[in-house]
Short mmCIF file of N, CA and C in Angstrom, two decimals:
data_model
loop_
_atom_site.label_atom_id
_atom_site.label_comp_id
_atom_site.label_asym_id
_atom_site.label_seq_id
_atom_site.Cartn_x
_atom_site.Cartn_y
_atom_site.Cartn_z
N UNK O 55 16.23 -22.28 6.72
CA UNK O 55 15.14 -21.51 6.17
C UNK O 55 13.90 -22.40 6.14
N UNK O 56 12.57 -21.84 6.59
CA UNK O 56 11.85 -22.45 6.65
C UNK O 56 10.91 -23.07 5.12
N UNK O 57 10.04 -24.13 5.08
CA UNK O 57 9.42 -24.21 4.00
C UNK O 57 8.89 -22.81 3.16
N UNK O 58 8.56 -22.15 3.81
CA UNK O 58 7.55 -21.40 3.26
C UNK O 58 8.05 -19.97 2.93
N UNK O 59 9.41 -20.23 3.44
CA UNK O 59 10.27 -18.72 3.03
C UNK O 59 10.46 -17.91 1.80
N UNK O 60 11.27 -19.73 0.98
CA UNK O 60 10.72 -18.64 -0.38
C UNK O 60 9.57 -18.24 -1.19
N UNK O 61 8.35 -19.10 -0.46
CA UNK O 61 7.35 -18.11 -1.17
C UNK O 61 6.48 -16.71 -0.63
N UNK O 62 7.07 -16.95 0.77
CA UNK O 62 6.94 -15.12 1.17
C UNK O 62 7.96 -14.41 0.50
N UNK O 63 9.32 -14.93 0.52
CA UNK O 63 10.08 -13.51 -0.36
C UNK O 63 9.50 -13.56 -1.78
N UNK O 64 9.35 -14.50 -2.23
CA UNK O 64 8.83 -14.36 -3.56
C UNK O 64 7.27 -13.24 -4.01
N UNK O 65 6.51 -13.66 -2.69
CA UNK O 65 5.17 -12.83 -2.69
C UNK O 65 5.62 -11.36 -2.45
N UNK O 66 7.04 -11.12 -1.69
CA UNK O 66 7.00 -9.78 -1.04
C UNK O 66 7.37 -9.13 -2.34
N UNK O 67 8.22 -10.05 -2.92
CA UNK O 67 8.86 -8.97 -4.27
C UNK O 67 7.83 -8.79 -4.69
N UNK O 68 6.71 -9.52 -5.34
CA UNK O 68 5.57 -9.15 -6.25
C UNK O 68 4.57 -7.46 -5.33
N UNK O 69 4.84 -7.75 -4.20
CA UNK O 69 4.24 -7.03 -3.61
C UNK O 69 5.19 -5.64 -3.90
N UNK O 70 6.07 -5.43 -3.73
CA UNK O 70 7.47 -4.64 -3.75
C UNK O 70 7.34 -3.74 -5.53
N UNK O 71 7.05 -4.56 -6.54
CA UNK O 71 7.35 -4.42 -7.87
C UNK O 71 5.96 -3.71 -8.11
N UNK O 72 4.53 -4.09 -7.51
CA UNK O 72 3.17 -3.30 -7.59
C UNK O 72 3.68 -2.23 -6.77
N UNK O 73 3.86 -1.87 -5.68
CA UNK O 73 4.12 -0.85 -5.14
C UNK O 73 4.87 0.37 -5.96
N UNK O 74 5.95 -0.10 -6.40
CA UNK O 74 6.88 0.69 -7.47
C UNK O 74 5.65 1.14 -8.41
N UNK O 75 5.40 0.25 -9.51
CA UNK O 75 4.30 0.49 -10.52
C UNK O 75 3.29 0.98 -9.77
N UNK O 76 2.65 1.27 -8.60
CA UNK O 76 1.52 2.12 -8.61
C UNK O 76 2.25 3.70 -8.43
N UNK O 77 3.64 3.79 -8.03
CA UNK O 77 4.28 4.95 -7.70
C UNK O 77 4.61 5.73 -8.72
N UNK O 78 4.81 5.39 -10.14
CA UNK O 78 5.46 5.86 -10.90
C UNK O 78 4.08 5.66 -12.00
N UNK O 79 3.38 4.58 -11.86
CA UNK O 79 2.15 4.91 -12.71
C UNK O 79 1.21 6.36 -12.49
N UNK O 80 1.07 6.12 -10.73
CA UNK O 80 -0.01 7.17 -10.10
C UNK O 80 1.11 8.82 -10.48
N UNK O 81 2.24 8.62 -10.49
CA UNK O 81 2.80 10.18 -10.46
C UNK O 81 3.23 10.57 -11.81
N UNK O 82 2.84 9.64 -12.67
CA UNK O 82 3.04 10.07 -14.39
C UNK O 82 2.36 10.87 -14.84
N UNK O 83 1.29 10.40 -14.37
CA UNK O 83 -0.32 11.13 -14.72
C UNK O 83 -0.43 12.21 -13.80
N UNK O 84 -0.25 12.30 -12.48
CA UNK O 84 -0.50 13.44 -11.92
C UNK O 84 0.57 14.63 -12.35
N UNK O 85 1.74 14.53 -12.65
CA UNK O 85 2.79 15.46 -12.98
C UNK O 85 2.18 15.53 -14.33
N UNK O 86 1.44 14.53 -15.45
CA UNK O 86 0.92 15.60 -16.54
C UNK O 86 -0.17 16.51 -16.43
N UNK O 87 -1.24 16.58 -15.35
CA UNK O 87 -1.60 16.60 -14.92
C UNK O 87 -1.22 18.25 -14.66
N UNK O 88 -0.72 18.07 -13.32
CA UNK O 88 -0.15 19.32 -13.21
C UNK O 88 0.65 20.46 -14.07
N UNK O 89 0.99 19.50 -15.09
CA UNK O 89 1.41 20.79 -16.45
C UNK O 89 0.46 21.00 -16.88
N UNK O 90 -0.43 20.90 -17.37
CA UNK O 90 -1.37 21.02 -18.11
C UNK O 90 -3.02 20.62 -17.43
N UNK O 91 -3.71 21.28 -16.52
CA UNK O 91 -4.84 20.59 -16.04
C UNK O 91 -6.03 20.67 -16.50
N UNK O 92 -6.13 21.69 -17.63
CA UNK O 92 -7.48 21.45 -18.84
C UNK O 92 -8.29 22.40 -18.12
N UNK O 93 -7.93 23.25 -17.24
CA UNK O 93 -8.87 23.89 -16.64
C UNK O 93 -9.64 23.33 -15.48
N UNK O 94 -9.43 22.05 -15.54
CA UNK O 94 -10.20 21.35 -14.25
C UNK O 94 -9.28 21.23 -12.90
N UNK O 95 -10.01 21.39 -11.81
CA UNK O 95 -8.86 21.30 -10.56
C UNK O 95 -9.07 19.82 -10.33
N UNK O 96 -7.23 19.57 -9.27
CA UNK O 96 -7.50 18.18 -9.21
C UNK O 96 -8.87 17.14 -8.95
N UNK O 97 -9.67 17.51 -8.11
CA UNK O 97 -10.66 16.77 -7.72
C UNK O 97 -11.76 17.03 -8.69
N UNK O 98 -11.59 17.89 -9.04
CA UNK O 98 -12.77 18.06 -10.33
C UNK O 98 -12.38 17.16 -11.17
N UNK O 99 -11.39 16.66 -11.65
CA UNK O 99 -11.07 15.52 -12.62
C UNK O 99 -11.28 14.37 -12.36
N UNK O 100 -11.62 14.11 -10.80
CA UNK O 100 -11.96 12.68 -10.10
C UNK O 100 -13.48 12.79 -10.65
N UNK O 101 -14.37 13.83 -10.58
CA UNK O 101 -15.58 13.83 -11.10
C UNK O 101 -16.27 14.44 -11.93
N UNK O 102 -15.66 14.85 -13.55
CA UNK O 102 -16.01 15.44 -14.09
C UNK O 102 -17.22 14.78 -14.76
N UNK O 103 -16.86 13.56 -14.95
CA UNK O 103 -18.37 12.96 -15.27
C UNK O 103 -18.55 11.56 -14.43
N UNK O 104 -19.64 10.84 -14.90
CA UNK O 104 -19.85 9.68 -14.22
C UNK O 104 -19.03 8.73 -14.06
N UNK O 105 -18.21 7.99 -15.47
CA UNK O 105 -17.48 7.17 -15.58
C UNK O 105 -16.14 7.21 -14.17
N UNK O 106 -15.96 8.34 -14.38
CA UNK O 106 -14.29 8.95 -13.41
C UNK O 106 -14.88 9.06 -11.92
N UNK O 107 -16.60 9.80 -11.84
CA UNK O 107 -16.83 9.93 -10.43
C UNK O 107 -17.01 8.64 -10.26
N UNK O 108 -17.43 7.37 -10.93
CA UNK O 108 -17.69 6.07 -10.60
C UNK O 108 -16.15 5.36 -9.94
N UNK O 109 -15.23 5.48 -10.55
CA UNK O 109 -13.67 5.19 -10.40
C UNK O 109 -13.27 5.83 -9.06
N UNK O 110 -13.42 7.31 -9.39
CA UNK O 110 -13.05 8.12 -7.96
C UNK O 110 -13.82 7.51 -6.68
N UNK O 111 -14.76 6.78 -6.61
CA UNK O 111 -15.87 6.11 -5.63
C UNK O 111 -15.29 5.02 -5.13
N UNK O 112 -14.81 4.07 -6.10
CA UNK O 112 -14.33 3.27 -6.10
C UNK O 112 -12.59 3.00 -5.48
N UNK O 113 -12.00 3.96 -5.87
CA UNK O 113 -10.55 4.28 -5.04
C UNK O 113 -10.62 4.62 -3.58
N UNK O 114 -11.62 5.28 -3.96
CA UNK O 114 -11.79 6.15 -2.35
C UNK O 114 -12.13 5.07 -1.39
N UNK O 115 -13.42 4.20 -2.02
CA UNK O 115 -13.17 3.31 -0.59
C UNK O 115 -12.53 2.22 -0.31
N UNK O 116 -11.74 2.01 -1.65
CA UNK O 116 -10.76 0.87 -1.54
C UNK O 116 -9.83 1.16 -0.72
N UNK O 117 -9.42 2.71 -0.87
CA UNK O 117 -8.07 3.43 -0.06
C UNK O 117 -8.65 3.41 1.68
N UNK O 118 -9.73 3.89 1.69
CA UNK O 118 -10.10 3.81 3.35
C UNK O 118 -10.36 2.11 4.03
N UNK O 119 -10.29 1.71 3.05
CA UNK O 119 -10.49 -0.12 3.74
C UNK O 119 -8.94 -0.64 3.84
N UNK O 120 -8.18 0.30 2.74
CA UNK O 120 -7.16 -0.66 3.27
C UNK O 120 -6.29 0.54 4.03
N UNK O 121 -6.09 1.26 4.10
CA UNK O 121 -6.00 2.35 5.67
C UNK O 121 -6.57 1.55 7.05
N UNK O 122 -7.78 1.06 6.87
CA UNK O 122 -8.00 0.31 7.96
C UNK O 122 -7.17 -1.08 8.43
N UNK O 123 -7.05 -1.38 7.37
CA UNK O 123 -6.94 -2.86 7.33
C UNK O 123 -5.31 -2.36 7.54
N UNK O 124 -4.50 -1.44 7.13
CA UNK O 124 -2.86 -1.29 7.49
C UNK O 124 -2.71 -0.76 9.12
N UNK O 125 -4.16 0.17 9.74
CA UNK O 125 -3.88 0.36 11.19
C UNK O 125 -4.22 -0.76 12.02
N UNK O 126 -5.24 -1.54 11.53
CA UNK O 126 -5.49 -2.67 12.30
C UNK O 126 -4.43 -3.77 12.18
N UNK O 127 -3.92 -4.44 10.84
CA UNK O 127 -2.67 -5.10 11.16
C UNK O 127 -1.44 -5.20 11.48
N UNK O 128 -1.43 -3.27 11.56
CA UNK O 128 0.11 -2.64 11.81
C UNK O 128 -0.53 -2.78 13.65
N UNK O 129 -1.61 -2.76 14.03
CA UNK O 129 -1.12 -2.97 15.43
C UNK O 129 -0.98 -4.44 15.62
N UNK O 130 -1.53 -5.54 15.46
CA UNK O 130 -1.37 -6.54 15.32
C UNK O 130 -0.40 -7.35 15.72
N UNK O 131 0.42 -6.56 14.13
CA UNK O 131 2.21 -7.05 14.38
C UNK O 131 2.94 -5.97 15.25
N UNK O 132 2.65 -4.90 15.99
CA UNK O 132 3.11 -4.58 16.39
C UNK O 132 4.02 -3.12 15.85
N UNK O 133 3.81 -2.71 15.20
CA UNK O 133 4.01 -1.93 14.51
C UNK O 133 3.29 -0.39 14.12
N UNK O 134 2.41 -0.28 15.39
CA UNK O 134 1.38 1.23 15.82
C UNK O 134 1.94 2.23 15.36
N UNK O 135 3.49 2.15 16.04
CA UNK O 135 4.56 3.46 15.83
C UNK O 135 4.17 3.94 14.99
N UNK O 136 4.80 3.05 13.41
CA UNK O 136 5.10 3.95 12.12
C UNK O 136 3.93 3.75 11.48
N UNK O 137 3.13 2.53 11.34
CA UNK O 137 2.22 2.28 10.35
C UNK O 137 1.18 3.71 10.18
N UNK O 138 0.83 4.50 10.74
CA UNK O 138 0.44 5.90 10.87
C UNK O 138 0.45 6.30 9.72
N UNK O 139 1.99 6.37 9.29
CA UNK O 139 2.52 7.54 8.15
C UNK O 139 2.05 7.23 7.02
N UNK O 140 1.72 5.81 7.00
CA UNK O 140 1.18 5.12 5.86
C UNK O 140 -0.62 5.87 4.99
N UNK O 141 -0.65 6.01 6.34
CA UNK O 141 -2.75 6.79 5.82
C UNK O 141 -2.43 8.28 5.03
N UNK O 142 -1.51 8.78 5.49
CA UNK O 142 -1.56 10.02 5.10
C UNK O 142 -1.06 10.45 3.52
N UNK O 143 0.37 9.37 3.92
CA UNK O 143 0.95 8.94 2.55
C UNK O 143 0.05 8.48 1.41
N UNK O 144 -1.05 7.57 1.89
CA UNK O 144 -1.80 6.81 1.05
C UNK O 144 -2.81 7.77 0.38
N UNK O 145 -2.78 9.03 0.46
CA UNK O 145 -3.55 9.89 -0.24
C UNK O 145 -2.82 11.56 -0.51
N UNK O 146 -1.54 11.28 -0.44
CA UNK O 146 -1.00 12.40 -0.56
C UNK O 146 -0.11 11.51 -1.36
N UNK O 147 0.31 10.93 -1.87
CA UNK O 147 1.12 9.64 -3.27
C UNK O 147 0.03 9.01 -3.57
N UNK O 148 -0.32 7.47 -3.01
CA UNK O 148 -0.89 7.01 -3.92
C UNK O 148 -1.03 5.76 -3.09
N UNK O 149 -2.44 5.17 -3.01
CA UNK O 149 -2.49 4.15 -2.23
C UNK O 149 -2.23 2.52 -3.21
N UNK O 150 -1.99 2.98 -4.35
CA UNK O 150 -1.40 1.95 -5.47
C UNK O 150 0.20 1.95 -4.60
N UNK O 151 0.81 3.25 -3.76
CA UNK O 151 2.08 2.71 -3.66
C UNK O 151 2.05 2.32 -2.12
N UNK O 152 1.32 2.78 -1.26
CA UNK O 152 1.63 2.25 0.06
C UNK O 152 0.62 1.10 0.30
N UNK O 153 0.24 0.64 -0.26
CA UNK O 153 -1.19 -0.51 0.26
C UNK O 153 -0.13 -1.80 -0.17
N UNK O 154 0.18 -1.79 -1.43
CA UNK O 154 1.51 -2.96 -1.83
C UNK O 154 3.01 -2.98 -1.00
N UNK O 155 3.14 -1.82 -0.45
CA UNK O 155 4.40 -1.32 0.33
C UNK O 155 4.34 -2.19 1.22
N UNK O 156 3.31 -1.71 1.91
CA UNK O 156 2.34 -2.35 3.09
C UNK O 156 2.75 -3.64 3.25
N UNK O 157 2.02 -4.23 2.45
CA UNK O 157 2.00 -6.07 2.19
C UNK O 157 3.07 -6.49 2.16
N UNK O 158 4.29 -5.91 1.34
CA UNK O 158 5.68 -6.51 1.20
C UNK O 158 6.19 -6.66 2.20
N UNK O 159 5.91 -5.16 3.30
CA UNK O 159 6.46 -5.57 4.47
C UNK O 159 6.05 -6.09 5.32
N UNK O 160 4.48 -6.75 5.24
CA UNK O 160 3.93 -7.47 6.28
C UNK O 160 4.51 -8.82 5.55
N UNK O 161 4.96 -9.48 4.60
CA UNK O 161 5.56 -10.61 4.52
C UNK O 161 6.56 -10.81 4.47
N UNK O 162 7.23 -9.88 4.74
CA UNK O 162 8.54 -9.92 5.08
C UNK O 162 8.41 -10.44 7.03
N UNK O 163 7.42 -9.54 7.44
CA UNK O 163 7.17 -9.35 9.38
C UNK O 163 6.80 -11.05 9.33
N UNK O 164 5.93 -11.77 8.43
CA UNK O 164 5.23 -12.99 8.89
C UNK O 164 6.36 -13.82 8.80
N UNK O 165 7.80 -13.46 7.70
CA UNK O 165 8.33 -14.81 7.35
C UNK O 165 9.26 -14.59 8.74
N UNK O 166 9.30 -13.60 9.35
CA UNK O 166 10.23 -13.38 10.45
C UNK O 166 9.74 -14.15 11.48
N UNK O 167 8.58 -13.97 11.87
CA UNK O 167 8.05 -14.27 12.83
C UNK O 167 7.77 -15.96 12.48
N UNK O 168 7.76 -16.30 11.79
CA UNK O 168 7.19 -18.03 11.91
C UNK O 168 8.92 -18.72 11.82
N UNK O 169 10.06 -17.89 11.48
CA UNK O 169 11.07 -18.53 11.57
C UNK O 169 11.64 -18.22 12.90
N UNK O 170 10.74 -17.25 14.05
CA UNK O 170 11.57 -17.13 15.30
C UNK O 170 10.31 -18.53 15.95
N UNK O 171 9.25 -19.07 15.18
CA UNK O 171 8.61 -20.30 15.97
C UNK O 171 9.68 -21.13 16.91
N UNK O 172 9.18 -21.88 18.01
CA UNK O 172 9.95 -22.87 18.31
C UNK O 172 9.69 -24.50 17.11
N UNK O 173 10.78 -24.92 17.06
CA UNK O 173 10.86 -26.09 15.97
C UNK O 173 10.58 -25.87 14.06
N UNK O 174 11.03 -24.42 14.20
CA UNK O 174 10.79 -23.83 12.61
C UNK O 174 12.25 -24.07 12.30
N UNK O 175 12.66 -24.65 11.20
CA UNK O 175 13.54 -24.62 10.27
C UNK O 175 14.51 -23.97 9.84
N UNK O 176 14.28 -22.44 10.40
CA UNK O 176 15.01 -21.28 9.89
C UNK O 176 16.65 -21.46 9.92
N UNK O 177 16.95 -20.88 8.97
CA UNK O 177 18.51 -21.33 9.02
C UNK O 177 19.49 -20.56 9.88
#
């Protein structure tokens, strides 16, 4: 195993454990949400006033940068195929759960790839 292995698995779990917590954070609230919506429709609650349209501004282009940043490094590593499902997912769940998803499994792809190096350590 190479030097640096266990602190990619170590990073992937952290990455792995945010992913979970944005999944079950982001769908707590939306399933109360959906029982009860106060009269406001979903997107009307992204901007009912400033504070939330400021937040909703703020998600939105965090979610489209890192949509970019998952098609551009999913081709990268090689990975065009599936990384796709990820954009769509990322706003139909929750880009709290696929943007961390994301990462776990891109360090999982890096620790692979530097242990298929020639003269890497890997066990």
């Amino acid at each position: 195993m190479s030097v640096a292995a266990p602190g990619r698995i170590a990073l992937a779990i952290v990455w792995f454990v945010l992913s979970a917590a944005g999944l079950v954070g982001t769908w707590a609230f939306n399933i109360a949400f959906f029982a009860d919506p106060g009269g406001l429709s979903y997107l009307g609650g992204w901007f009912a006033n400033p504070a939330s349209s400021s937040a909703a501004v703020d998600v939105i282009v965090v979610a489209l940068a890192a949509c970019v940043f998952m098609v551009a490094e999913g081709a990268r590593l090689g990975w065009i195929r599936w990384v796709w499902v990820l954009v769509p997912l990322s706003f139909a769940i929750a880009i709290a759960f696929t943007f961390p998803l994301f990462l776990g499994l891109r360090e999982l792809a890096l620790r692979r790839r530097a242990e298929a190096l020639p003269g890497s350590s890997a066990a």
